[in-house]
XYZ file of C-alpha atoms in Angstrom:
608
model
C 173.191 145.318 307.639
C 176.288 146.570 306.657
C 179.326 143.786 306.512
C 182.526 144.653 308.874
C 185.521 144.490 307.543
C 187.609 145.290 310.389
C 190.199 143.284 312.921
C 188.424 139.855 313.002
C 187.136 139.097 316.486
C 188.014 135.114 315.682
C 192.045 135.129 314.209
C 193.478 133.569 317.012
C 191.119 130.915 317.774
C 192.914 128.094 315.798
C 196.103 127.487 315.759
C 197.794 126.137 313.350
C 198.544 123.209 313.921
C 195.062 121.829 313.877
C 193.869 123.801 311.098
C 194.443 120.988 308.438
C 191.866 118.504 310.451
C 189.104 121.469 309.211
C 190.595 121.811 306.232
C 190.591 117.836 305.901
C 186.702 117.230 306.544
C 185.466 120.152 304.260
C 188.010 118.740 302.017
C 186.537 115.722 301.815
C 183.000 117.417 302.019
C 183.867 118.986 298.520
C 185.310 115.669 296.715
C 181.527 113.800 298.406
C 182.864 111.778 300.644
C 179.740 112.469 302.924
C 177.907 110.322 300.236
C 180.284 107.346 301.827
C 180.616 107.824 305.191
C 178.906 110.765 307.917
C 181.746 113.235 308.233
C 182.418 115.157 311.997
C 180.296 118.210 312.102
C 178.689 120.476 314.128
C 174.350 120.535 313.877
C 172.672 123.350 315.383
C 169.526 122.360 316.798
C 166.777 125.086 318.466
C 163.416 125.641 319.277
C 161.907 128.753 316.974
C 163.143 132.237 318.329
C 165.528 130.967 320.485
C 168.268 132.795 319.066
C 169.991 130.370 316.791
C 170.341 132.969 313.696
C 171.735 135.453 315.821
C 174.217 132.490 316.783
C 175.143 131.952 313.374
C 175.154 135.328 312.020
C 177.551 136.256 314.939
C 180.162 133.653 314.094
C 179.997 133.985 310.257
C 179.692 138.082 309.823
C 176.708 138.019 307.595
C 173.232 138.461 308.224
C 171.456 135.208 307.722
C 167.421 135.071 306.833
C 165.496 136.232 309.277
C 161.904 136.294 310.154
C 158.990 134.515 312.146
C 157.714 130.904 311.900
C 160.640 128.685 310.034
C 163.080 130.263 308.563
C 166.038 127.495 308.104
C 163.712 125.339 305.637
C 166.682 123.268 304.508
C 169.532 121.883 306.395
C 172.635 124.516 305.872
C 176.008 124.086 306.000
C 178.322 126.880 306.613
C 181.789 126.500 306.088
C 183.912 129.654 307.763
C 187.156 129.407 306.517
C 189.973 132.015 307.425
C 192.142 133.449 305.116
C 194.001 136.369 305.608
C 194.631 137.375 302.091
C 190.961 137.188 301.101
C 188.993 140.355 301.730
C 185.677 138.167 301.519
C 183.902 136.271 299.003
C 181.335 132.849 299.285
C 180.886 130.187 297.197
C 176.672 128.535 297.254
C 175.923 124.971 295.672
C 172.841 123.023 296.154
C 170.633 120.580 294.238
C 174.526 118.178 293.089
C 174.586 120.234 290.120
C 173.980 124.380 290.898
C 176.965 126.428 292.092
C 177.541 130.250 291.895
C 180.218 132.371 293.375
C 179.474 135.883 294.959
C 181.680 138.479 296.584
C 179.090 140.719 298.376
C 177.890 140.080 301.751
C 174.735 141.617 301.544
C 173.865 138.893 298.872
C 173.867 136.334 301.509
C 170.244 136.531 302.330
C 169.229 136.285 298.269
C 171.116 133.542 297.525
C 170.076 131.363 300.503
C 166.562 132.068 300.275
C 166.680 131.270 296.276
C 168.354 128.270 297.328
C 165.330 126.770 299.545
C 163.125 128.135 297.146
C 164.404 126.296 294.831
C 164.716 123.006 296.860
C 161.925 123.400 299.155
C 159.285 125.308 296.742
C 158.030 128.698 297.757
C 156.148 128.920 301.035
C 156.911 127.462 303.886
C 157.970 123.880 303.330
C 160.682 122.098 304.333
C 163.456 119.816 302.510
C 165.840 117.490 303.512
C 168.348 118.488 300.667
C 171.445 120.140 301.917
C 172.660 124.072 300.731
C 176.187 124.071 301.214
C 177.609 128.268 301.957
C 181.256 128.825 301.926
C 182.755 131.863 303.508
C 185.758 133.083 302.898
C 187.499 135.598 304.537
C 190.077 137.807 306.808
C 187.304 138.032 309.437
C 185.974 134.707 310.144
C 187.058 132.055 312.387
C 187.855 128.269 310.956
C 184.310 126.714 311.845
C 181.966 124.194 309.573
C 178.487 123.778 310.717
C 174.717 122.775 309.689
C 172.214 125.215 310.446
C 169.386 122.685 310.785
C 165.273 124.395 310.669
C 163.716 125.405 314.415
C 161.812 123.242 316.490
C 158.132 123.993 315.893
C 154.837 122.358 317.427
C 151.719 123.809 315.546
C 151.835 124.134 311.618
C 150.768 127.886 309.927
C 149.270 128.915 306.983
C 150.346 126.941 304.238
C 152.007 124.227 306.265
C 151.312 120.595 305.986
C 149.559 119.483 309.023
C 152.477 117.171 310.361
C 155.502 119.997 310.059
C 156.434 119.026 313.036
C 156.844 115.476 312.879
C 159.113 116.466 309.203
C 161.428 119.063 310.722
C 161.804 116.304 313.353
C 162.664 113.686 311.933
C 164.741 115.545 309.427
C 166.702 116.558 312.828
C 167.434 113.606 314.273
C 168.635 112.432 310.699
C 171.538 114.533 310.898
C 172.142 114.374 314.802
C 171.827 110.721 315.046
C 174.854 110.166 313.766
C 178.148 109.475 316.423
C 180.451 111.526 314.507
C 178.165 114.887 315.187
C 178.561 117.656 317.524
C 174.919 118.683 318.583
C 174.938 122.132 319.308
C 171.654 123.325 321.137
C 170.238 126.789 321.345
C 168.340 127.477 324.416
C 167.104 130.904 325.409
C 167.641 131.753 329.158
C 164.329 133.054 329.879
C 162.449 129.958 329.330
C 162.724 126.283 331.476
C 165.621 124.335 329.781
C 164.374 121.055 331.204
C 161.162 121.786 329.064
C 162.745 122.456 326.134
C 162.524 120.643 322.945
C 166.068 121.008 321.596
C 167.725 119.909 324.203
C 164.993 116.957 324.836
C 165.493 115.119 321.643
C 169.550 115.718 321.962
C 169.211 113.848 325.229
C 167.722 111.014 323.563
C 170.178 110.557 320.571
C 172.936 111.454 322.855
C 172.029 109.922 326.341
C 174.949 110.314 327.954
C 175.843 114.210 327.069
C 179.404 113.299 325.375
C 178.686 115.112 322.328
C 176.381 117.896 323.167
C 177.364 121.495 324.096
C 174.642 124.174 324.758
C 174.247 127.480 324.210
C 172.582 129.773 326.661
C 171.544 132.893 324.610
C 169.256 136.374 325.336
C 170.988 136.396 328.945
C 169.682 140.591 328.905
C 165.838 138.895 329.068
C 165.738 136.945 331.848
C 163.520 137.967 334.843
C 165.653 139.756 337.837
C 166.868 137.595 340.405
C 166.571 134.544 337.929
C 170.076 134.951 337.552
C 170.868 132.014 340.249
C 169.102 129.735 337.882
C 171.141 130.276 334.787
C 174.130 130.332 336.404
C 174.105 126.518 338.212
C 172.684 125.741 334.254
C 176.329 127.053 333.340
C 178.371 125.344 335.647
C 176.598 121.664 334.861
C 174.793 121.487 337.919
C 170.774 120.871 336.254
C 171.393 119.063 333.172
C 175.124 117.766 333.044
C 176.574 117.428 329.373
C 180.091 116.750 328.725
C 180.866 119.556 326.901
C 179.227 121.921 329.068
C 177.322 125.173 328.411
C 178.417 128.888 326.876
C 176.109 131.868 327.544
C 175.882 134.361 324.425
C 174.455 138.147 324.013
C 173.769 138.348 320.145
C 171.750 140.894 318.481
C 168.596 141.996 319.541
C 166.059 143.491 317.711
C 166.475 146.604 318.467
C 170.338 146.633 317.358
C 169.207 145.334 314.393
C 166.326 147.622 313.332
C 169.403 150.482 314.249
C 171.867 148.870 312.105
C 174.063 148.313 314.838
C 177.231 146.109 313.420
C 178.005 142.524 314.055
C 181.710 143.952 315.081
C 180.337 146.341 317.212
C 177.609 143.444 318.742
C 180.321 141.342 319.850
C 181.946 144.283 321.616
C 178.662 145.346 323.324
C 178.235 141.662 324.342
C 181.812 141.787 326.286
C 180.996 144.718 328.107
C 177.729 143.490 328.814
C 179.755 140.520 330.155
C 182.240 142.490 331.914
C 179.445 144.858 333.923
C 176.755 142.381 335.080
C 177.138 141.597 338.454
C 176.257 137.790 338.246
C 177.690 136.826 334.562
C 180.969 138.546 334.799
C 182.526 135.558 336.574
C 181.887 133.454 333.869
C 184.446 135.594 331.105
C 186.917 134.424 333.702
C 185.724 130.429 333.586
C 185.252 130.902 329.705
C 182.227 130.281 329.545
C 180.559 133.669 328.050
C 181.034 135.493 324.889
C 180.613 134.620 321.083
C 184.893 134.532 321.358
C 184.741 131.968 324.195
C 181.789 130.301 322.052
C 183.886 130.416 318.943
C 186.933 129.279 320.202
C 185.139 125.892 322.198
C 183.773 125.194 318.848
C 186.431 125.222 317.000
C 188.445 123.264 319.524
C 185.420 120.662 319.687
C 185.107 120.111 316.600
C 188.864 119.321 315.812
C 189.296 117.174 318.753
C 185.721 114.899 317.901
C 187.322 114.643 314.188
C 190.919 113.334 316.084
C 189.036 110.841 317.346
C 186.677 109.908 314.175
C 189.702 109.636 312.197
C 190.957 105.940 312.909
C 187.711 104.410 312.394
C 187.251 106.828 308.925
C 190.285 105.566 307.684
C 188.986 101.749 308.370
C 185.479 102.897 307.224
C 186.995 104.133 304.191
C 189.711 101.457 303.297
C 186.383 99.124 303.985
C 184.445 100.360 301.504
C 187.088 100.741 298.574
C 187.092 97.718 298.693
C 183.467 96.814 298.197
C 183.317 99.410 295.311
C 186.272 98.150 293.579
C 184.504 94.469 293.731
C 181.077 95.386 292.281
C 183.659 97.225 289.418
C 184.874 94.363 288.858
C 181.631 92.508 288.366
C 181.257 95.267 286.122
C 184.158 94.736 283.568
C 185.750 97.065 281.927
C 183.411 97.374 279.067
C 184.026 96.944 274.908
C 187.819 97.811 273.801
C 187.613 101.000 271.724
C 189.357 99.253 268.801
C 186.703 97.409 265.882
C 189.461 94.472 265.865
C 189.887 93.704 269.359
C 185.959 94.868 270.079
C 185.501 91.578 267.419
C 187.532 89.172 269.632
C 185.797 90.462 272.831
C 182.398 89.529 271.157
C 183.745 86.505 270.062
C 185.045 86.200 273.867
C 181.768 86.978 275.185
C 179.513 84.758 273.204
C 182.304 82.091 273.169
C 181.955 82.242 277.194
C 177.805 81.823 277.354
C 178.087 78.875 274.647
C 180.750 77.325 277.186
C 178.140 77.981 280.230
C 175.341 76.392 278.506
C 177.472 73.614 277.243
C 178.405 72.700 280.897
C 174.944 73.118 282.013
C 173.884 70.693 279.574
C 176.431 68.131 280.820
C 175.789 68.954 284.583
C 179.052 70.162 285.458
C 177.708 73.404 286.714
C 174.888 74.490 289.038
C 172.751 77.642 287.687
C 170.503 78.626 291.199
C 169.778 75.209 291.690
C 171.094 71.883 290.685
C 168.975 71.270 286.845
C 170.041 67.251 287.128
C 168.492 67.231 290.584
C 165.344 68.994 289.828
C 164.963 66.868 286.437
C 165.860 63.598 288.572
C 163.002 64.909 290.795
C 160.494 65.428 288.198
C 161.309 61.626 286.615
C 161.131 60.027 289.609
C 157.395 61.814 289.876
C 157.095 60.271 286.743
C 158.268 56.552 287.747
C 155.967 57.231 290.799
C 152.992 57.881 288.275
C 153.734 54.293 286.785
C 154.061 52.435 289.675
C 150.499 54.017 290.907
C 148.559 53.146 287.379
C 150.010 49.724 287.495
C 148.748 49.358 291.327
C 145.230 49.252 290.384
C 145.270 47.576 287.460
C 143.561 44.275 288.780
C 140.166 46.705 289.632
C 140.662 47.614 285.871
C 141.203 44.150 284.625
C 138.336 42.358 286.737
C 136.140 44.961 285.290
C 137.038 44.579 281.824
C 136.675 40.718 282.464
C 133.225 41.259 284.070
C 132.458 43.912 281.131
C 132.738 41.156 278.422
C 131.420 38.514 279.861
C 128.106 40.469 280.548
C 128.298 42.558 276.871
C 130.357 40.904 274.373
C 131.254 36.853 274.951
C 129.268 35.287 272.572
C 128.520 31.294 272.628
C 131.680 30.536 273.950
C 131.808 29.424 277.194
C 132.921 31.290 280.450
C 136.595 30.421 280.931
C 137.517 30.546 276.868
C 139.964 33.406 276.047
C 139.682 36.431 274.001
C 142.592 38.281 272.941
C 141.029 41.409 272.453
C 139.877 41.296 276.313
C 143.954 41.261 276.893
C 144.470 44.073 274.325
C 141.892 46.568 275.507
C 143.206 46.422 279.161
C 146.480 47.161 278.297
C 145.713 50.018 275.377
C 143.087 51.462 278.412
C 146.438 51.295 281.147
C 148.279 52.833 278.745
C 146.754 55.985 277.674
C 146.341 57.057 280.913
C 149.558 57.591 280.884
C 150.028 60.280 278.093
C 148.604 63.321 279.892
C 151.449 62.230 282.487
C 154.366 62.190 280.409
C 152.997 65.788 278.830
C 152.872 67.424 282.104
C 156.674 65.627 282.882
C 157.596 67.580 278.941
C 156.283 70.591 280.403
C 157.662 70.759 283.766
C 160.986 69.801 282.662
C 161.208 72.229 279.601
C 160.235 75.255 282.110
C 163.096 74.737 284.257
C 165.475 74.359 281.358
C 164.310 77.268 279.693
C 164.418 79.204 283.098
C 167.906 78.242 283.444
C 169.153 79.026 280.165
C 167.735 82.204 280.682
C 169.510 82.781 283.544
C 172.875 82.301 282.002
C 171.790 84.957 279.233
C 171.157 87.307 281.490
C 173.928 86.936 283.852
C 176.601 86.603 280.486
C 175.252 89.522 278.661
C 173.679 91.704 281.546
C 175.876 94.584 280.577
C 174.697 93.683 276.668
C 170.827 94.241 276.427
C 170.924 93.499 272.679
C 172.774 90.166 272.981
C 170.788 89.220 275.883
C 167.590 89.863 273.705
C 168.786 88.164 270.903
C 169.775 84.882 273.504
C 166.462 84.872 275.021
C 164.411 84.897 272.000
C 166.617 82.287 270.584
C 166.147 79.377 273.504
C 162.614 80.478 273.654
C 162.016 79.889 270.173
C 164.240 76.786 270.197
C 162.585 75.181 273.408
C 159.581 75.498 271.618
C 161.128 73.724 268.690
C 162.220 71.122 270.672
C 159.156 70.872 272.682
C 156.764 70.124 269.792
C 159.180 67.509 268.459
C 159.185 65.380 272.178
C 155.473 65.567 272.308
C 154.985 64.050 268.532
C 157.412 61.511 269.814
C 156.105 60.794 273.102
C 152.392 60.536 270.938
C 154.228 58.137 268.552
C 155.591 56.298 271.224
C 152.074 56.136 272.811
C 150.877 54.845 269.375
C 153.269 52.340 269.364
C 152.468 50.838 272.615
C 148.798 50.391 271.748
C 150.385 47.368 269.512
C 150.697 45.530 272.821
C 154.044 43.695 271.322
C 156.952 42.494 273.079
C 159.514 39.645 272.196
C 158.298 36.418 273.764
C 161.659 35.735 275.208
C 161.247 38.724 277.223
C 157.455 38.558 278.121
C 158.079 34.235 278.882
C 160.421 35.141 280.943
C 157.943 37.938 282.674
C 155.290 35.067 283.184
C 157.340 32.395 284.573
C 158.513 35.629 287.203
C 154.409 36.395 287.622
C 153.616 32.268 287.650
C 154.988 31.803 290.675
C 152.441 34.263 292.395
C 149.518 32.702 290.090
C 148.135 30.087 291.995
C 145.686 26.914 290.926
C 142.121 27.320 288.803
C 143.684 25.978 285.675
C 140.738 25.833 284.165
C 139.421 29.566 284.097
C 141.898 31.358 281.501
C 141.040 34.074 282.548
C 141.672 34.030 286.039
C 145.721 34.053 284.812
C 144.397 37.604 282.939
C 145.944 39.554 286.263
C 149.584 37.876 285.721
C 149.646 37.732 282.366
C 148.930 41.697 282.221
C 151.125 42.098 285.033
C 154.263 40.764 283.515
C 152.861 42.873 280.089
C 152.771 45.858 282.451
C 156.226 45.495 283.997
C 157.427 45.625 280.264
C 155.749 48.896 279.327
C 156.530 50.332 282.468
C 160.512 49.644 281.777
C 159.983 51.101 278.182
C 158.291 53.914 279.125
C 159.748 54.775 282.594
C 163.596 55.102 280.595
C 162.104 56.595 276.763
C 160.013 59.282 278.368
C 162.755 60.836 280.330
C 165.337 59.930 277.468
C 163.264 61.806 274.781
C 162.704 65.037 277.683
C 166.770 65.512 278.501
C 167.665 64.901 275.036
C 165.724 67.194 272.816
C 164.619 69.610 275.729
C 168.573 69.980 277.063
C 171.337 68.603 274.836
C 169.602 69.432 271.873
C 168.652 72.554 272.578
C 171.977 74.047 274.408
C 173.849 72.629 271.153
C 171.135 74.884 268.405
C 171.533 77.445 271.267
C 175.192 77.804 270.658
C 175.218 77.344 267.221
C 172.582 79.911 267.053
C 174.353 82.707 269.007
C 177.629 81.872 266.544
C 176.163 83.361 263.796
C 176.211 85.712 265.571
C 179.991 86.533 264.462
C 179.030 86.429 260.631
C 177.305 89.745 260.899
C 178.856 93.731 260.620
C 177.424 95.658 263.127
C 179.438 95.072 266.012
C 179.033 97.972 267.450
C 175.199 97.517 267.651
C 175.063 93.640 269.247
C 177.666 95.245 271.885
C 175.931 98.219 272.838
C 176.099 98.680 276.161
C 173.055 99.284 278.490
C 173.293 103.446 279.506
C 172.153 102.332 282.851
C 175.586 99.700 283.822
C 177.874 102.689 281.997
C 176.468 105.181 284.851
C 176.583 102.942 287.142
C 180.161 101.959 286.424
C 181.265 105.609 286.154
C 179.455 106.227 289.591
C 181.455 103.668 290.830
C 184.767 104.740 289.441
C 184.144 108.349 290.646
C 183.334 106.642 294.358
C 186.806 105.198 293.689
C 188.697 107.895 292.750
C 187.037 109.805 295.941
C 188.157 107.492 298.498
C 191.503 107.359 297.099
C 191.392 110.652 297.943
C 189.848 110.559 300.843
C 192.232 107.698 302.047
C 195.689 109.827 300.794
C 194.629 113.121 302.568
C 193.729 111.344 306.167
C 197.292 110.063 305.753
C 198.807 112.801 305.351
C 197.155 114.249 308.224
């Protein structure tokens, strides 16, 4: 097909004066604003063969590809843009990065197809990825819309078996959205009720507002069908808002003789102008690519009027949820080695203060460390309390365990020491595997914390934050193997059974009160007398446990943890222990770029 380069059929279907709103959304198309926000468009939707090329090709000058089965096999969006001082040329871009410029008309077909080729994969796949075609010229009417793939029911030859369910959902992606035109292709010779374009525009737009339909082979339909199309036309079978337009593109048989889009469009309006039952609809505008053209056009500038307000909000909304996770971001190193030394020193200076606090309580990392260690001592309180509840089972059957095995010709009654001794060493180390457990529990969340801070300080630093968490894992473990010789010496120690006998006196005459009579059996006062023992340990051991835990585990520990990550500042390489992680310096340029956009974006809806 040769490309016309005559009088275009389209120059005086915008005026002027709303020529910058297209200008504005494929402005902000190019800068990637549609990454932000869904832009106003127009989506062509169509069952297979129902004339939606033709359509296309028709308002944009240049044969489009062709052929049976799916031909669209990626979403395409073609911008027509009007320029009287540019013969013709197009601009293709695809895949965020590939973009090449062209000048020939007859190229259009190569470069689209290469484009889905390249997205989609040869055959006859589909792809959600969007080819963006830019038209430029003398001839073409101001018009941006997405050629979306046809309808189809039954997968071919090389087709996955659920094609159907892809190309639809990949439709109602794009139509879904409130800001979109859906334009629907529907042949006349077929049932429009039963049609599936128009179906699932009916269900993302139930109440018509943003559909308009196109009525198209009008030379096909059976005689005295007519009738039929016509109440279609005027609203009066399936009302939508924006109402219908009835089109005569190319046939086949033009096409196979070469016949001119120019001349096509003139054909059309006599066509128009001759038939007995369609020429009253030239009159209503509602025939003819030119009538087609010009509703579009007008559509689509009035549905971006009314997008605008809430863009701007959407857009003034979001700049300023970018510009916050920037600013979670920092702005990275300084440049120079002499301030990039005082940032370090900044940095690390800021973690030591963090840990310091969390040592002291005065801040709360996730959850309250104080409260969960109070938590875990009380547990540990409660574990006392419990072995010292049944110690009169243990103590009548150490009593009944000597005087069956080891009394010797003493009478029953006479005391032993060691009988007092051995229940108290046997209370006791029952109560080591305890206070282990209580060392491990508490060091876990300490180190978990800690670790917490080192990430969240250095999480644009992966090298400091390495450096941090193998230093309080290393000195947790330190300090962990120094409470648990202490806690075994202090375990040791309490197998002495000693206590000043002002302080265990003064435990008895509390217990002696409870005691009762039988004087004469000794050992019927062992229950007090290792009761007010047992209230003694329990107060030693129910303070020194925990004592020995928070001191080593936390105070110790965020002290060599600081002092550790100080020496930090003795060394050379700088550059190194700042390094930044590649990942948060993409991620902050994205950001700044998303910035920059809807600064943009924000200045040119303004000026509008």
């Amino acid at each position: 097909m040769s490309y016309d380069d005559g009088p275009s059929m389209f120059q005086d279907q915008l005026a002027e004066k709303v020529r910058p709103f297209i200008d504005l959304i494929d402005y902000m198309r190019s800068i990637g604003i549609d990454k932000e926000l869904p832009l106003p468009t127009i989506a062509v939707v169509g069952d297979q063969s129902s004339g939606k090329s033709s359509v296309l090709e028709t308002l944009s000058g240049v044969a489009l590809p062709r052929g049976t089965g799916i031909v669209t096999r990626c979403p395409l969006l073609l911008q027509l843009c009007n320029d009287r001082t540019v013969k013709w040329e197009a601009v293709i871009s695809y895949g965020g990065k590939f973009r090449n410029e062209f000048d020939d008309p007859s190229e259009v077909v190569r470069h689209v197809e290469q484009a889905q080729n390249s997205l989609a994969g040869k055959g006859v796949g589909i792809c959600e990825d969007l080819i963006t075609l830019k038209i430029t010229s003398s001839t073409v009417c101001d018009l941006s819309l997405i050629d979306l793939p046809g309808i189809t029911r039954v997968a071919v030859k090389g087709q996955p078996d659920d094609i159907g369910a892809q190309i639809n959902h990949l439709i109602r992606k794009f139509i879904k959205e409130k800001r979109t035109i859906i334009l629907v292709v529907v042949p006349c010779n077929v049932d429009i009720a039963t049609t599936e374009a128009l179906k699932m525009a009916q269900e993302m737009d139930p109440e018509g507002t943003r559909t308009l339909a196109i009525l198209t082979k009008p030379d096909l339909i059976d005689p005295g069908a007519e009738k039929n199309v016509l109440e279609i036309v005027h609203n009066k079978v399936i009302f939508l808002n924006m109402g219908y337009v009835i089109v005569k593109c190319r046939g086949q048989k033009q096409i196979d003789e070469n016949v001119s889009i120019t001349r096509a469009i003139e054909e059309e309006l006599e066509f128009f102008q001759n038939h007995e039952h369609f020429r009253s609809l030239l009159r209503e505008e509602k025939a003819s690519t030119k009538c087609l053209a010009n509703k579009l056009s007008n559509a689509l500038v009035n549905h971006i009027k009314k997008s605008l307000p809430q863009m701007s909000e959407k857009i003034k909304e979001q700049m300023g949820e970018v510009k916050h996770l920037l600013s979670k971001l920092e702005g990275g190193p300084p440049l120079e080695p002499a301030e990039k030394r005082k940032y370090l020193i900044q940095v690390i200076t800021d973690f030591n203060d963090q840990i310091t606090q969390l040592s002291k309580g005065d801040i709360i990392v996730v959850e309250h460390l104080f409260e969960l260690m109070r938590k875990e001592f009380t547990e540990w309180m409660e574990c006392l309390k419990n072995a010292k509840s049944h110690y009169h089972k243990v103590v009548q059957q150490v009593v009944d365990e000597y005087d069956q095995k080891h009394r010797g010709s003493e009478l029953p009654g006479f005391t032993n020491y060691r009988v007092f001794q051995h229940v108290v060493q046997k209370l006791v180390a029952e109560l080591k595997n305890p206070a282990m457990m209580t060392l491990q529990k508490i060091r876990d969340m300490v180190q978990k914390q800690f670790n917490h801070l080192s990430r969240e300080s250095f999480k644009n630093y992966p090298y400091l934050h390495q450096v941090s968490k193998k230093n309080i894992e290393t000195i947790q473990e330190q300090q962990s193997n120094i409470v648990k010789e202490r806690i075994v010496e202090q375990f040791e120690m309490e197998m002495q059974v000693y206590t000043q006998d002002e302080i265990f006196n003064k435990h008895i005459l509390e217990e002696g009160k409870t005691a009762g009579g039988k004087e004469h059996d000794t050992r019927s006062k062992y229950p007090g007398l290792l009761k007010a023992y047992y209230e003694i340990v329990v107060q030693r051991l129910a303070d020194q446990v925990p004592m020995l835990i928070s001191y080593f585990i936390l105070k110790e520990s965020a002290k060599i943890v600081c002092s550790e990550m100080l020496d930090l500042l003795s060394r050379d390489d700088t550059d190194n222990i700042l390094q930044e992680d590649s990942e948060i310096e993409q991620k902050r340029a994205k950001l700044k770029a998303q910035v920059d956009r809807l600064i943009l974006a924000n200045d040119k809806i303004s000026r509008v």
